[in-house]
Tab-separated table of C-alpha atoms in Angstrom:
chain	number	residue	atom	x	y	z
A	1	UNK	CA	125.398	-15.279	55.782
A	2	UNK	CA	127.321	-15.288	52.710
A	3	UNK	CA	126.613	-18.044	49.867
A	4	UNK	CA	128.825	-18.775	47.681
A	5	UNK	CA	127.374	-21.325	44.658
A	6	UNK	CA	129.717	-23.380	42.909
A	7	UNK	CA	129.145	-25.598	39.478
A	8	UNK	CA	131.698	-28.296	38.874
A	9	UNK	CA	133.624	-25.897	36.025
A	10	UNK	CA	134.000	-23.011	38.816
A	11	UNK	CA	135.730	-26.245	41.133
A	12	UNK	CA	137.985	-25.846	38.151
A	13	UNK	CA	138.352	-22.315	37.888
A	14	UNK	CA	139.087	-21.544	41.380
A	15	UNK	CA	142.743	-20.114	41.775
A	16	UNK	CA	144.447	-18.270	44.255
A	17	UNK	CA	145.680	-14.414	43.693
A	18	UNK	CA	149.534	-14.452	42.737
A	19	UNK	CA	150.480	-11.586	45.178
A	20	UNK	CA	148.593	-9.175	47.864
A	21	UNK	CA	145.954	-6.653	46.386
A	22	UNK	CA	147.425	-3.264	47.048
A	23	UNK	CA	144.073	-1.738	46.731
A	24	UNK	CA	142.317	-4.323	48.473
A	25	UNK	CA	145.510	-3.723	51.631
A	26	UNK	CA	144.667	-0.252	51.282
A	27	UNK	CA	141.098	-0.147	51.911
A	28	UNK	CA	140.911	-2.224	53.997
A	29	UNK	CA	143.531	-0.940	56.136
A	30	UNK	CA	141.274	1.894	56.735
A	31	UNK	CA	138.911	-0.033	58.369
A	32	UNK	CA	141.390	-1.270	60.578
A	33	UNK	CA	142.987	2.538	61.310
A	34	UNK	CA	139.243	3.434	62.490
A	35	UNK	CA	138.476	0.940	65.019
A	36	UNK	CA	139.831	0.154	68.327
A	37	UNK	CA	140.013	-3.891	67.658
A	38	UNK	CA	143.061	-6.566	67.245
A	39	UNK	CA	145.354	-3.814	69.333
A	40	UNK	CA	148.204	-6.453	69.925
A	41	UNK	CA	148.512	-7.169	66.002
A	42	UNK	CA	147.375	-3.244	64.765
A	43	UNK	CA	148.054	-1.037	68.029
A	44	UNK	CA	151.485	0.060	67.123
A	45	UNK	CA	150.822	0.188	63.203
A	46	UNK	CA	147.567	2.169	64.170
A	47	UNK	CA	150.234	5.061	66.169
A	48	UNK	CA	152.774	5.161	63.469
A	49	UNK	CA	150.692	5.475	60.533
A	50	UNK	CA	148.571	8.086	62.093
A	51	UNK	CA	151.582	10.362	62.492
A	52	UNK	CA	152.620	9.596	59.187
A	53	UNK	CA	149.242	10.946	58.094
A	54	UNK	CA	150.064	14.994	56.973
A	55	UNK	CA	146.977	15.415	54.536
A	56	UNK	CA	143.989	14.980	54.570
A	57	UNK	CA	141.594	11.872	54.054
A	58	UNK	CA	137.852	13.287	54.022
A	59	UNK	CA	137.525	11.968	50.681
A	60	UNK	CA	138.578	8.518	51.780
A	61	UNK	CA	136.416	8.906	55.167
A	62	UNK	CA	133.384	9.755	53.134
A	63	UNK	CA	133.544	6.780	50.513
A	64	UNK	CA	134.715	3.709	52.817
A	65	UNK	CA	132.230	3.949	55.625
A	66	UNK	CA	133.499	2.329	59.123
A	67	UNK	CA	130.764	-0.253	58.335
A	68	UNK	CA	128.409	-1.775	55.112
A	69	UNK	CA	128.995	-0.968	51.652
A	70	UNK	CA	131.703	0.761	49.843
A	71	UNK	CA	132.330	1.512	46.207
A	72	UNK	CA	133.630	-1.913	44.091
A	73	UNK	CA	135.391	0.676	41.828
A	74	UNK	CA	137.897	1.518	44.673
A	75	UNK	CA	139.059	-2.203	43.961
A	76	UNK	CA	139.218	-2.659	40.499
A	77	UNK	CA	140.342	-6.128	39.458
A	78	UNK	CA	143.312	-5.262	38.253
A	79	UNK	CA	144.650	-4.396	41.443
A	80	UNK	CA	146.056	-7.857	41.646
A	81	UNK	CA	148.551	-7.000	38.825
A	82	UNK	CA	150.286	-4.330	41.244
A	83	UNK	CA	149.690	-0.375	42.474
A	84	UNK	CA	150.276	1.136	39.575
A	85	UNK	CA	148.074	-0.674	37.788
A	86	UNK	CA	145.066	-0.797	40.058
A	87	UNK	CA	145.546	3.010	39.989
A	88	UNK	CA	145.125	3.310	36.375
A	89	UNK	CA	142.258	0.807	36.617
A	90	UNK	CA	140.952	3.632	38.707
A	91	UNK	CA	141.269	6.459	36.680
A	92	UNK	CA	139.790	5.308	34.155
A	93	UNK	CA	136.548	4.089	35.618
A	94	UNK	CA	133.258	5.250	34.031
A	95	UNK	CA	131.349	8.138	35.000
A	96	UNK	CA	128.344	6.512	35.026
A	97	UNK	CA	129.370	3.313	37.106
A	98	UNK	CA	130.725	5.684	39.652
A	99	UNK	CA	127.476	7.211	39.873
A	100	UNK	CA	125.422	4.590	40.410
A	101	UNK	CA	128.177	3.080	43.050
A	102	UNK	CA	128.188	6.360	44.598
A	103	UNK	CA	124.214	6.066	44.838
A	104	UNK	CA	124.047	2.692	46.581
A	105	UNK	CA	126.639	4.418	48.690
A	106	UNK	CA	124.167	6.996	49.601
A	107	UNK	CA	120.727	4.764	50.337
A	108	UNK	CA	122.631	3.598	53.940
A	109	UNK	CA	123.369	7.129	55.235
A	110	UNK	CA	121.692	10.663	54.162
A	111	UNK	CA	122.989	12.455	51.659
A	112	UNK	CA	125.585	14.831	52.660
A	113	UNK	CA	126.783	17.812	50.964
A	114	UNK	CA	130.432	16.637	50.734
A	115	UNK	CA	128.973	13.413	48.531
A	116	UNK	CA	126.352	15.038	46.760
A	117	UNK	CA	129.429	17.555	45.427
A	118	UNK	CA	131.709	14.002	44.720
A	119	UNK	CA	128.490	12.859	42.715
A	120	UNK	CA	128.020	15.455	41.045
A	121	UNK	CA	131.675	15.938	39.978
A	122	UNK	CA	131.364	12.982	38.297
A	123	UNK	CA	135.309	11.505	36.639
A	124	UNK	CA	136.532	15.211	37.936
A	125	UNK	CA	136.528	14.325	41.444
A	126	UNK	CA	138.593	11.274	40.442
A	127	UNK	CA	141.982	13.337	40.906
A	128	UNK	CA	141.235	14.636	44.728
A	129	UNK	CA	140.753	10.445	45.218
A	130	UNK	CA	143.756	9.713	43.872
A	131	UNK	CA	145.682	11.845	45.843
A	132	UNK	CA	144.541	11.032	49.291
A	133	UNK	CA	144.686	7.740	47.994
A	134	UNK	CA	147.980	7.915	47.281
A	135	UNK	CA	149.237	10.355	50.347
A	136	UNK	CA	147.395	7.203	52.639
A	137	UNK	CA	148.541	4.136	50.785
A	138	UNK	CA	152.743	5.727	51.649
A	139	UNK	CA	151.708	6.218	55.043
A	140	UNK	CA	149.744	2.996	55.654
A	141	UNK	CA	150.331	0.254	53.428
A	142	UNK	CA	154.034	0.757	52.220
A	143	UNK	CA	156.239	1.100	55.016
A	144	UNK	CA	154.918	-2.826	55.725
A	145	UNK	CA	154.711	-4.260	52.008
A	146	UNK	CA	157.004	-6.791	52.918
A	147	UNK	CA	155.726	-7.971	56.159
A	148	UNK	CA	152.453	-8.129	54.190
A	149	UNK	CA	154.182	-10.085	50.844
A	150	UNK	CA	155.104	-12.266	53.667
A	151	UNK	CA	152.126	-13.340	55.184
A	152	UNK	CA	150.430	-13.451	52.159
A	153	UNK	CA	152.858	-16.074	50.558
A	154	UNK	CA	152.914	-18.027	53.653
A	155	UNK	CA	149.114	-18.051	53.184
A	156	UNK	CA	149.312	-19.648	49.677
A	157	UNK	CA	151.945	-21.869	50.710
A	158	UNK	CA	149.617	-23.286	52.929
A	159	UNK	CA	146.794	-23.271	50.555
A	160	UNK	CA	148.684	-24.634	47.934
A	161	UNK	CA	149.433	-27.570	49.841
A	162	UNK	CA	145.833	-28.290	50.536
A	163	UNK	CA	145.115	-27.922	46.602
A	164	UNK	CA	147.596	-30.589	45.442
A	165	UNK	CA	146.608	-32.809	48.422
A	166	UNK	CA	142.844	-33.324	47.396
A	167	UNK	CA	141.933	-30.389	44.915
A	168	UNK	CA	139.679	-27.753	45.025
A	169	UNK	CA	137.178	-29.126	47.545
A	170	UNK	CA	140.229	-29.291	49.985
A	171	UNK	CA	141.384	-25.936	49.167
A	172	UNK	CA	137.923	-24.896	50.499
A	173	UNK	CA	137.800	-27.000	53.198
A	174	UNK	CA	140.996	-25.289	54.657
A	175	UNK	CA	139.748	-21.744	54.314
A	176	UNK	CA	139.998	-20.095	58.044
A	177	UNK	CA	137.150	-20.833	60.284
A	178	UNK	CA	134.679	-18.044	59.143
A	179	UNK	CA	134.236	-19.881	55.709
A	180	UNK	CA	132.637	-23.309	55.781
A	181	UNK	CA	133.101	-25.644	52.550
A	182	UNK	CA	129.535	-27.562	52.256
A	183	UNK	CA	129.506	-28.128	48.774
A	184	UNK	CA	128.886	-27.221	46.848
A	185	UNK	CA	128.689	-24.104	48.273
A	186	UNK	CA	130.848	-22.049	50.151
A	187	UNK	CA	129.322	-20.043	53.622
A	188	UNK	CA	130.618	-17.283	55.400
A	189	UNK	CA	129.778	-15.498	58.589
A	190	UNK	CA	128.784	-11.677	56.795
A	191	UNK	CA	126.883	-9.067	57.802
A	192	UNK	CA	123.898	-9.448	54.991
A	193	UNK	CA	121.872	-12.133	53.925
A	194	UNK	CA	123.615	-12.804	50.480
A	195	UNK	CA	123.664	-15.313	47.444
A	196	UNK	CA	126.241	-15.444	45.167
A	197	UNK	CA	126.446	-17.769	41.464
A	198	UNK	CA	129.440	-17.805	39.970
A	199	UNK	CA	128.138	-19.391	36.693
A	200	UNK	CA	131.180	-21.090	35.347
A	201	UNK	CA	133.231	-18.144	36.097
A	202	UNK	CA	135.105	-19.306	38.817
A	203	UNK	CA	136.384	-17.699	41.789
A	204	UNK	CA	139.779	-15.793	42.751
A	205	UNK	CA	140.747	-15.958	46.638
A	206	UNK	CA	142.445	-12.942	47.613
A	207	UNK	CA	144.160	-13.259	51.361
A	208	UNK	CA	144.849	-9.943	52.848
A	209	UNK	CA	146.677	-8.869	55.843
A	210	UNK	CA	144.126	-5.619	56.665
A	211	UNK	CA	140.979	-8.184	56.425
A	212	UNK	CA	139.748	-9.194	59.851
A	213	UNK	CA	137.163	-10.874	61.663
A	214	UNK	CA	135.173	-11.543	57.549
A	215	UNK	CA	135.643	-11.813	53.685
A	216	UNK	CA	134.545	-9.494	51.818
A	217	UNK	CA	133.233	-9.933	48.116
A	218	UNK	CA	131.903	-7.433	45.441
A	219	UNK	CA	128.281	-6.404	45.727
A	220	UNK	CA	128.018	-6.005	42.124
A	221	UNK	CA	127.365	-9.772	40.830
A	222	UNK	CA	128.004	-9.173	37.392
A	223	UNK	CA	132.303	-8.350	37.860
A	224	UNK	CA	134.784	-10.933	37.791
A	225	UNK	CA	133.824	-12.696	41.559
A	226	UNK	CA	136.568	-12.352	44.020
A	227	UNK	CA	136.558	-13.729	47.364
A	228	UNK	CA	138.846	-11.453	49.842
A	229	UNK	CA	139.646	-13.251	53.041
A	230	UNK	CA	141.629	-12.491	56.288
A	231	UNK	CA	145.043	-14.212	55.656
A	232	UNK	CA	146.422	-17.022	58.730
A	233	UNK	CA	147.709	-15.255	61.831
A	234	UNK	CA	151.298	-15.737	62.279
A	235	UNK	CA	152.422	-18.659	64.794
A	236	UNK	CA	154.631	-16.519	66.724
A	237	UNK	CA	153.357	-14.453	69.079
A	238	UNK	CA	153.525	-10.382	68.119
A	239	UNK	CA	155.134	-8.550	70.996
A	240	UNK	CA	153.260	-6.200	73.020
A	241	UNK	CA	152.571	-3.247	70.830
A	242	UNK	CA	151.438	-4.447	67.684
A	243	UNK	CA	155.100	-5.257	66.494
A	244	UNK	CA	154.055	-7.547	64.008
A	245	UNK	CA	153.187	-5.166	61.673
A	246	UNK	CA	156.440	-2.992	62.128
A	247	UNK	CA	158.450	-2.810	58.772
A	248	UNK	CA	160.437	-5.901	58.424
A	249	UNK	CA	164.001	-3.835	58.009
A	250	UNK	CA	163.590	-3.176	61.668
A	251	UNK	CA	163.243	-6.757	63.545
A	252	UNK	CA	165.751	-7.936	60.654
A	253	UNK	CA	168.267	-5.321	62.261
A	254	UNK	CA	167.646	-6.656	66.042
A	255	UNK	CA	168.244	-10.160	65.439
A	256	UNK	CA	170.218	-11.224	61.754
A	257	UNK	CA	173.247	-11.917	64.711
A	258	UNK	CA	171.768	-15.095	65.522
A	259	UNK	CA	171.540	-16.198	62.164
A	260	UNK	CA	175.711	-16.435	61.602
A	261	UNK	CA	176.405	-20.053	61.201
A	262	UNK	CA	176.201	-23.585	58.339
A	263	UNK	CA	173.794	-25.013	59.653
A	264	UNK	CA	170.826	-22.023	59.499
A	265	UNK	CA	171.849	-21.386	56.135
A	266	UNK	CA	171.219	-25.232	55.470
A	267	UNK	CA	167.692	-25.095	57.080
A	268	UNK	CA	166.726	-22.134	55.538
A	269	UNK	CA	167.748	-23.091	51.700
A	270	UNK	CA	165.773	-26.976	53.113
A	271	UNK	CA	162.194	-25.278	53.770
A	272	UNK	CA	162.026	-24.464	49.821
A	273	UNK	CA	158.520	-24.258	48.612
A	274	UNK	CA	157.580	-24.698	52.182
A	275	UNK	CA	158.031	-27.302	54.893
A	276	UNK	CA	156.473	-28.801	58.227
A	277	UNK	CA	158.785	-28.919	61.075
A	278	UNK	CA	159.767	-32.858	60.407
A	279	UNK	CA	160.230	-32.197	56.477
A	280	UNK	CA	162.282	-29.715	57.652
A	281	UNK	CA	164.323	-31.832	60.375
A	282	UNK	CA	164.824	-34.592	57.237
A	283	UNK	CA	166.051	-32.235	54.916
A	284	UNK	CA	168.090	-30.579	56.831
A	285	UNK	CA	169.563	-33.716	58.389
A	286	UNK	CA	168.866	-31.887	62.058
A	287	UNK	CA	166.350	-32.872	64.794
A	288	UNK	CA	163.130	-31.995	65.509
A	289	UNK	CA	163.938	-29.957	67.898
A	290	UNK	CA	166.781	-28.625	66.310
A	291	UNK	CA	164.713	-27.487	63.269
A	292	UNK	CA	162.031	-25.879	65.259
A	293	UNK	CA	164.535	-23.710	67.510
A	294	UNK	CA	166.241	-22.581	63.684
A	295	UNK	CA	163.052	-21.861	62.091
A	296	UNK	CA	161.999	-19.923	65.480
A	297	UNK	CA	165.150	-17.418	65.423
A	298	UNK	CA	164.935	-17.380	61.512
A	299	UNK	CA	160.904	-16.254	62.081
A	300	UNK	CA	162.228	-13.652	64.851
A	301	UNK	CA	164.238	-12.322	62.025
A	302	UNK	CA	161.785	-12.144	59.701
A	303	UNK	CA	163.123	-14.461	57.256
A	304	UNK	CA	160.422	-17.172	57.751
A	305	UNK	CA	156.923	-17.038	58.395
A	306	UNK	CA	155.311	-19.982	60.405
A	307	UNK	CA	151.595	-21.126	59.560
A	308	UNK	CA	149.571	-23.990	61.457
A	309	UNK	CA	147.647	-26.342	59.094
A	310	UNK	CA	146.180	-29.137	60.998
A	311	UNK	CA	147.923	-30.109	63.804
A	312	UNK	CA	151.135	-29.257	61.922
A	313	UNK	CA	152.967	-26.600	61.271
A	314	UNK	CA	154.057	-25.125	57.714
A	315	UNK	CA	157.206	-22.721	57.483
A	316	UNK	CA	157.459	-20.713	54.043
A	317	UNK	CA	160.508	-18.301	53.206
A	318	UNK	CA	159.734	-14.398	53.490
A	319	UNK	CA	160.623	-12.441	50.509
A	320	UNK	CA	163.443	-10.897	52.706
A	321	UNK	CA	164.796	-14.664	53.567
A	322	UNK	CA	164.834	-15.810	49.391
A	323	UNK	CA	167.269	-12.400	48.974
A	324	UNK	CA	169.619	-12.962	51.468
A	325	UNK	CA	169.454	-17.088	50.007
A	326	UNK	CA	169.906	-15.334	46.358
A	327	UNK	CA	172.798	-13.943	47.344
A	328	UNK	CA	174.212	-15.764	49.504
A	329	UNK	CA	174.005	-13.627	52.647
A	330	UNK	CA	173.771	-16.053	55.623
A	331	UNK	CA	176.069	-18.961	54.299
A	332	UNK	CA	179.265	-18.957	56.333
């Protein structure tokens, strides 16, 4: 169990990341390349990034273990500002934090010769990680950065609402099932007993797509506390095969043809910020049912993504479905 301790000025401070970790996606998403689980969502992803895969990744294999503890400097904090800049967060990390990181690394397992070499490299090992890093992040992570902005702005959308409908406490309170708002502190289902204060420093939620099953957190207490947590499921169903992590460009391809006509454009410009199925209807000046069979073929597309909060539904436009709004691409 994971315990999360909250003071009334962390209430305050909690906040929600502004856009998917693409360090966080990429690490995890090697968890989720290793292991044989969630086949209908991952299956399909699992095949095509594996024979994207031409170099190596014993580096990455030897650092992020299939299970326990890996390295917080593989996810600096400034990840959450973009690649790039997570990267050079990366490079510059201290020798001696990566030591010590490495170390803890080392008390679950024996020492092998490959890590005791990384060890004692020290910052000049740093370059060989960066470059599977890299090589595995363009086979993994990129081809689906848009399905992934997707969910992850659905998952805000969602959250967002909770926030501005009773605060921070409801925020909490409408985390996915595995964390359990008793304030003031927050539980989750983890594999270690754990306790974590944030002493007035607040907390940033970080939904990921590649998270699964349980957050994850940093096991050093004194960084900047993050809470990383397995974003909403989509409504729809994902085809056999994993096909809902396929790059977005290729369902968009398949099925834009339905989307000719007034009437979608209308519905798609009314769901905004976000909207249930009957905010929708009323905007739109449609019917219920009308609404929900647009916003269906506009999900198939890939232009919205579909979340259930409560015993509604909230639809949020994809990144790909603001563009073709912007400019003006399915008006007729």
């Amino acid at each position: 169990m994971l315990r999360i301790h909250f003071t009334g000025v962390d209430l305050a401070r909690v906040r929600m990341a502004g856009r998917p970790d693409a360090l966080w996606e990429t690490i995890l998403s090697f968890h989720r390349l290793r292991d044989r689980r969630d086949a209908r969502l991952f299956g399909e992803w699992r095949t095509e990034t594996r024979s994207r895969l031409n170099s190596e990744t014993r580096t990455l294999g030897m650092l992020i273990p299939s299970r326990g503890y890996f390295p917080d400097f593989l996810t600096p904090v400034e990840g959450q500002y973009g690649w790039d800049v997570g990267l050079d967060a990366l490079r510059g990390i201290r020798t001696e934090r990566m030591r010590r990181e490495l170390q803890l690394l080392a008390a679950g397992a024996p020492m092998t010769p490959r890590l005791r070499e990384f060890m004692d490299g020290g910052d000049k090992q740093l370059p060989r990680l960066m470059g599977e890093l890299r090589a595995y992040h363009r086979a993994a992570v990129e081809p689906y950065w848009t399905h992934i902005q997707a969910q992850i702005e659905a998952e805000r959308a969602a959250r967002g609402r909770a926030l501005l409908d009773g605060g921070a406490a409801e925020l909490l309170d409408s985390l996915p099932p595995m964390l359990r708002w008793r304030a003031p502190v927050l539980e989750c289902d983890y594999p270690v007993d754990r306790d974590v204060r944030l002493r007035g420093r607040g907390l940033l939620l970080q939904p990921s797509f590649f998270c699964r099953r349980t957050a994850v957190t940093l096991h050093d207490p004194e960084l900047p506390p993050v809470l990383v947590y397995p974003a909403a499921a989509q409504l729809a169903s994902a085809p056999a095969g994993g096909e809902a992590a396929r790059p977005v460009e290729e369902q968009r391809q398949r099925t834009l043809g339905k989307l000719v006509g007034h009437t979608r454009s209308v519905v798609l410009r009314a769901i905004g910020d976000g909207a249930t199925t009957s905010e929708l209807a009323r905007r739109a000046g449609v019917s219920l049912a009308s609404a929900s069979q647009h916003a269906c073929v506009m999900r198939e597309a890939g232009l919205v993504t579909t979340l259930r909060r409560g015993n509604a539904v909230l639809h949020t436009v994809t990144p790909l479905g603001a563009a073709l709004l912007k400019g003006g691409a399915v008006a007729s």
